[in-house]
Structure formats: C-alpha cells, structure tokens
Short mmCIF file of C-alpha atoms and ligand atoms in Angstrom, two decimals:
data_model
loop_
_atom_site.label_atom_id
_atom_site.label_comp_id
_atom_site.label_asym_id
_atom_site.label_seq_id
_atom_site.Cartn_x
_atom_site.Cartn_y
_atom_site.Cartn_z
CA MET A 1 101.30 128.39 96.37
CA PRO A 2 100.98 124.59 96.92
CA LYS A 3 99.54 122.73 93.92
CA LEU A 4 96.11 121.20 94.46
CA LEU A 5 96.18 117.57 93.32
CA VAL A 6 93.11 116.39 91.39
CA ALA A 7 92.10 112.72 91.65
CA PRO A 8 89.21 111.84 89.32
CA SER A 9 86.89 109.25 90.81
CA ILE A 10 86.13 106.63 88.12
CA LEU A 11 82.82 105.89 89.85
CA THR A 12 81.15 108.40 87.53
CA ALA A 13 83.16 107.50 84.42
CA ASP A 14 81.59 105.59 81.51
CA PHE A 15 82.55 102.00 82.41
CA ALA A 16 81.76 100.89 78.85
CA ARG A 17 84.90 102.81 77.82
CA LEU A 18 86.82 103.09 81.07
CA GLY A 19 90.26 102.93 79.46
CA GLU A 20 89.46 105.82 77.16
CA GLN A 21 88.03 107.89 80.01
CA ILE A 22 91.18 107.38 82.07
CA GLN A 23 93.40 108.37 79.17
CA GLU A 24 91.17 111.42 78.62
CA ALA A 25 91.59 112.37 82.28
CA GLU A 26 95.35 111.85 82.12
CA ALA A 27 95.57 114.03 78.99
CA ALA A 28 93.55 116.67 80.84
CA GLY A 29 96.31 116.85 83.47
CA VAL A 30 94.82 115.02 86.47
CA ASP A 31 97.33 113.89 89.10
CA TRP A 32 96.00 110.57 90.46
CA ILE A 33 93.21 108.12 89.61
CA HIS A 34 90.77 107.53 92.50
CA LEU A 35 89.14 104.11 92.60
CA ASP A 36 86.06 103.75 94.80
CA VAL A 37 85.78 100.16 96.01
CA MET A 38 82.39 99.42 97.57
CA ASP A 39 81.12 96.14 99.04
CA GLY A 40 77.38 96.79 99.48
CA ARG A 41 77.81 96.43 103.27
CA PHE A 42 79.93 99.35 104.46
CA VAL A 43 78.04 101.47 101.92
CA PRO A 44 74.73 100.79 100.13
CA ASN A 45 76.41 100.31 96.76
CA LEU A 46 78.57 97.71 95.04
CA THR A 47 81.32 98.63 92.59
CA PHE A 48 84.46 96.64 91.77
CA GLY A 49 87.46 94.77 93.20
CA PRO A 50 91.15 94.20 92.42
CA LEU A 51 90.37 93.09 88.85
CA VAL A 52 89.40 96.64 87.86
CA VAL A 53 92.42 98.08 89.66
CA GLU A 54 94.59 95.70 87.60
CA ALA A 55 92.87 96.84 84.40
CA VAL A 56 93.33 100.51 85.26
CA ARG A 57 96.97 99.82 86.14
CA ARG A 58 97.48 98.64 82.57
CA VAL A 59 96.25 101.89 81.01
CA THR A 60 97.92 104.59 83.11
CA ARG A 61 101.12 105.29 84.98
CA LEU A 62 99.42 107.80 87.28
CA PRO A 63 99.30 106.93 91.00
CA LEU A 64 96.28 104.75 91.80
CA ASP A 65 94.45 106.01 94.88
CA VAL A 66 92.28 103.13 96.10
CA HIS A 67 89.50 104.08 98.51
CA LEU A 68 88.22 100.98 100.31
CA MET A 69 84.62 101.49 101.37
CA ILE A 70 84.44 97.88 102.57
CA VAL A 71 84.11 96.18 105.96
CA GLU A 72 87.13 94.31 107.35
CA PRO A 73 89.44 95.78 104.67
CA GLU A 74 92.37 93.75 106.11
CA ARG A 75 91.03 90.80 104.12
CA TYR A 76 91.86 92.40 100.79
CA LEU A 77 94.85 94.71 101.33
CA ARG A 78 97.31 92.32 99.71
CA ASP A 79 95.02 91.78 96.71
CA PHE A 80 94.74 95.52 96.06
CA ALA A 81 98.45 96.04 96.59
CA GLN A 82 99.26 93.27 94.11
CA ALA A 83 96.69 94.68 91.66
CA GLY A 84 98.74 97.87 91.44
CA ALA A 85 97.36 100.29 94.03
CA ASP A 86 99.82 102.99 95.11
CA TRP A 87 97.70 104.52 97.90
CA ILE A 88 95.31 102.35 99.91
CA THR A 89 92.82 104.07 102.20
CA VAL A 90 90.69 102.24 104.75
CA HIS A 91 87.78 103.63 106.71
CA PHE A 92 88.15 104.14 110.46
CA GLU A 93 84.53 102.94 110.83
CA ALA A 94 85.10 99.73 108.83
CA THR A 95 87.41 97.84 111.18
CA PRO A 96 88.08 97.59 114.92
CA HIS A 97 91.79 97.38 113.98
CA ALA A 98 92.47 100.50 111.90
CA HIS A 99 96.01 100.75 113.26
CA ARG A 100 96.84 97.22 112.19
CA ALA A 101 95.30 97.83 108.75
CA VAL A 102 97.43 100.95 108.26
CA GLN A 103 100.52 99.00 109.35
CA GLN A 104 99.67 96.20 106.89
CA VAL A 105 99.36 98.70 104.00
CA LYS A 106 102.81 100.05 104.83
CA GLU A 107 104.27 96.54 105.16
CA LEU A 108 102.95 95.93 101.64
CA GLY A 109 105.05 98.89 100.51
CA LYS A 110 102.09 101.16 99.76
CA ARG A 111 101.11 104.63 100.99
CA ALA A 112 98.54 104.34 103.78
CA GLY A 113 95.39 106.43 104.14
CA LEU A 114 92.66 106.59 106.78
CA ALA A 115 89.21 107.93 105.91
CA ILE A 116 86.35 109.16 108.10
CA ASN A 117 82.69 109.69 107.26
CA PRO A 118 80.98 113.04 107.77
CA ALA A 119 79.55 112.14 111.21
CA THR A 120 82.77 110.62 112.56
CA PRO A 121 84.63 112.97 114.92
CA LEU A 122 87.86 114.38 113.52
CA GLU A 123 89.58 113.20 116.71
CA SER A 124 89.25 109.62 115.42
CA LEU A 125 92.11 110.34 113.01
CA LEU A 126 94.48 111.70 115.64
CA PRO A 127 95.94 108.51 117.20
CA LEU A 128 97.11 107.41 113.74
CA LEU A 129 97.79 110.82 112.17
CA PRO A 130 101.56 110.66 112.90
CA GLU A 131 101.78 107.45 110.84
CA LEU A 132 99.51 108.31 107.92
CA ASP A 133 100.52 109.20 104.40
CA LEU A 134 96.98 110.41 103.71
CA ALA A 135 93.92 111.48 105.75
CA LEU A 136 90.66 111.41 103.78
CA LEU A 137 87.64 113.49 104.84
CA MET A 138 84.38 112.40 103.26
CA SER A 139 82.45 115.49 102.21
CA VAL A 140 79.42 113.39 101.20
CA ASN A 141 77.93 110.25 102.71
CA PRO A 142 79.90 107.50 100.95
CA GLY A 143 78.33 105.28 98.32
CA PHE A 144 77.41 107.44 95.36
CA GLY A 145 78.73 110.12 93.04
CA GLY A 146 76.80 113.28 92.18
CA GLN A 147 75.89 114.24 95.77
CA ARG A 148 76.07 117.70 97.34
CA TYR A 149 79.12 118.81 99.32
CA ILE A 150 78.44 118.90 103.07
CA PRO A 151 79.32 122.51 104.02
CA GLY A 152 80.53 121.65 107.55
CA THR A 153 83.42 119.76 105.96
CA THR A 154 85.31 123.01 105.30
CA GLU A 155 85.88 123.64 109.02
CA ARG A 156 86.98 120.01 109.42
CA ILE A 157 89.51 120.47 106.62
CA ARG A 158 90.84 123.59 108.30
CA ARG A 159 91.20 121.86 111.68
CA LEU A 160 92.78 118.75 110.21
CA ALA A 161 95.24 120.76 108.09
CA GLY A 162 96.27 122.63 111.24
CA LEU A 163 96.74 119.45 113.28
CA ARG A 164 98.70 117.85 110.44
CA GLU A 165 101.13 120.80 110.39
CA HIS A 166 102.55 119.91 113.78
CA MET A 167 101.72 116.20 114.01
CA ASN A 168 102.79 115.01 110.55
CA PRO A 169 103.50 117.67 107.90
CA ALA A 170 104.07 114.94 105.29
CA CYS A 171 100.49 113.63 105.59
CA LEU A 172 98.26 114.74 102.71
CA VAL A 173 94.68 115.90 103.37
CA GLU A 174 92.26 114.52 100.76
CA VAL A 175 88.61 115.61 100.42
CA ASP A 176 86.17 113.31 98.71
CA GLY A 177 82.70 114.03 97.37
CA GLY A 178 80.65 116.90 95.93
CA ILE A 179 83.67 118.90 94.74
CA LYS A 180 82.62 121.41 92.04
CA PRO A 181 84.03 124.58 90.47
CA GLU A 182 81.75 126.47 92.89
CA ASN A 183 83.36 125.09 96.06
CA VAL A 184 86.86 123.91 95.08
CA ALA A 185 88.54 127.22 95.99
CA GLU A 186 86.98 127.12 99.47
CA VAL A 187 88.18 123.53 99.94
CA TYR A 188 91.68 124.41 98.71
CA ARG A 189 91.98 127.50 100.87
CA ALA A 190 90.88 125.51 103.92
CA GLY A 191 93.97 123.33 103.42
CA ALA A 192 93.09 120.39 101.17
CA ASP A 193 96.04 118.89 99.26
CA VAL A 194 94.02 116.48 97.11
CA VAL A 195 90.45 116.67 95.88
CA VAL A 196 88.51 113.68 94.58
CA VAL A 197 86.24 114.75 91.75
CA GLY A 198 83.78 112.48 89.96
CA SER A 199 80.72 113.98 88.32
CA ALA A 200 82.23 117.46 87.92
CA LEU A 201 84.95 115.92 85.74
CA PHE A 202 83.21 113.09 83.88
CA ASN A 203 79.71 114.52 83.35
CA ASN A 204 78.26 116.75 80.59
CA ARG A 205 81.42 118.05 78.87
CA PRO A 206 84.84 116.63 77.89
CA VAL A 207 87.10 116.02 80.89
CA ALA A 208 89.63 118.61 79.67
CA GLU A 209 86.96 121.35 79.66
CA ASN A 210 85.70 120.36 83.10
CA MET A 211 89.26 120.24 84.44
CA GLU A 212 90.02 123.72 83.10
CA LYS A 213 86.84 125.07 84.71
CA LEU A 214 87.71 123.44 88.04
CA LEU A 215 91.34 124.58 88.23
CA GLY A 216 90.51 128.03 86.89
CA ARG A 217 88.49 128.59 90.04
CA VAL A 218 91.18 127.30 92.41
CA TYR A 219 94.06 129.59 91.55
CA ALA A 220 91.95 132.61 90.65
CA VAL A 221 91.71 133.43 94.34
CA GLY A 222 95.48 133.61 94.96
CA PRO A 223 97.68 131.86 97.52
CA ARG A 224 96.15 130.31 100.58
C1 LIG B 301 81.54 108.49 97.15
C2 LIG B 301 82.90 108.43 96.52
C3 LIG B 301 83.34 109.72 95.87
C4 LIG B 301 82.46 110.13 94.76
C5 LIG B 301 82.91 111.45 94.17
O1 LIG B 301 81.40 107.42 98.05
O2 LIG B 301 83.85 108.13 97.53
O3 LIG B 301 84.64 109.54 95.34
O4 LIG B 301 82.49 109.15 93.77
O5 LIG B 301 82.00 111.75 93.15
P1 LIG B 301 81.39 113.24 93.03
O6 LIG B 301 82.56 114.13 92.73
O7 LIG B 301 80.42 113.14 91.89
O8 LIG B 301 80.75 113.54 94.35
ZN1 LIG B 302 86.21 107.99 97.10
#
C-alpha cells in the first residue's frame, strides 16, 4: 500500500512561532514542508518570499516544497532554489512559458512541479507530464487556507493518476487545499501521492493529534 506523503502548508501556522510549529510538525511525522508563496497578483493574497524559505531551511531537514502562486515565476526561480527549496512548483496559468520554467527549475538542480487551478483543464498538464517530478491539482481556489475541498477534484485526481501511470510513473500527484480527515481517504484512494494540509494540521489541537486523526482515516480503508 503506497504511503501517502503529508506536506503541511505553513500558511496556516502561527508565524509568530514558525520555527516551533515546523519542529512540531516534523516531530508529528510529516514528510515535507509546503511553502505557499503568493504575490497578490496571481492570487488575492500576499505571503512571503525566499527569505522565509531560507529561515525554514535553517530549522528542518525535511524536503521544502515551494508552491509559487506568483506571475512570471521565472523571475524568482534561482532565488528560491538558492534559498533552499527542494521542489519548486509553478502554475500553468502564471506564465506563457511553463515549459521553459520547468526546464529552468531542473537546470537549477531542483525537482520541478506544475500546478493547475480548479477551472484549468487537466489536459493542460499533459504536454509537460513526461518531464515533471510533480503535478499539483488545486482542490481549492488558491490564495487562502481553511477553504472547502472542491468535490470534482477527486475525478481529476483519478484521471491524472491514470495518465501518469503510462506517461511518467515517477511523477508524483499532489493535491492542495481543503484536505481534512473526512476526505483524505477519498483523495488517497483516487491516486494522490502527496496531500498539502494546512488548517486541518495547524488549527485547534496540537499538530501530532491532528496528524494522527488524518492518517488514521487514510489507512483505515485498506489498500487502494
Ligand atoms: C491555498 C494553498 C493551500 C492551503 C492549504 O492557496 O495553496 O496550501 O494553504 O490550506 P488548507 O489545508 O487549510 O486548505
Ligand atoms: Zn499550496
């Protein structure tokens, strides 16, 4: 039964004690750290840049999964690579040159991801799918944590996981937004390899308790 990787999104962490929250998440057994970079143009929110990636790099050895919700991401790929990102994901909708951006990420020695928003056809990923290390399906409209999972995403996960099997079995399918104990099994069984989880991990109870609740629901249903 393939392991579901959990990537906590720091967007919903307490930024007044970010280092502690990351160490709490690491102690709780998360696999990656997901960093949501937002520029206030591609999405109606503004978060952080390479400086925060550098700071996070100093407090954990977990893979840093940087999600660029910014226009013209080519401008900053080197900065995020040098800041310590391991995975760098750009949005198909954010640049006319997604292929070149993916190539640049790989030339920088990093794992390359391509993300699509909920209304973007799945077919947009296909020309690059053979070259991707990661394909990210947004299961909320990007910009904010704490939103509801868009139910139609499950069929998109299933279709993408199937396409990946014969086009690029090494490419990971990541699902981002609205992941909760109530829907994580459905997302896993549809074929997701990585789930990004923000509010369901960092809100209300200690991360370890939330993590246990989340994973308890994944494997309870048996192999996919
Ligand atoms: C939204 C971000 C997501 C979000 C996940 O644009 O990409 O990573 O922070 O947070 P939750 O799990 O609360 O939806
Ligand atoms: Zn994200």
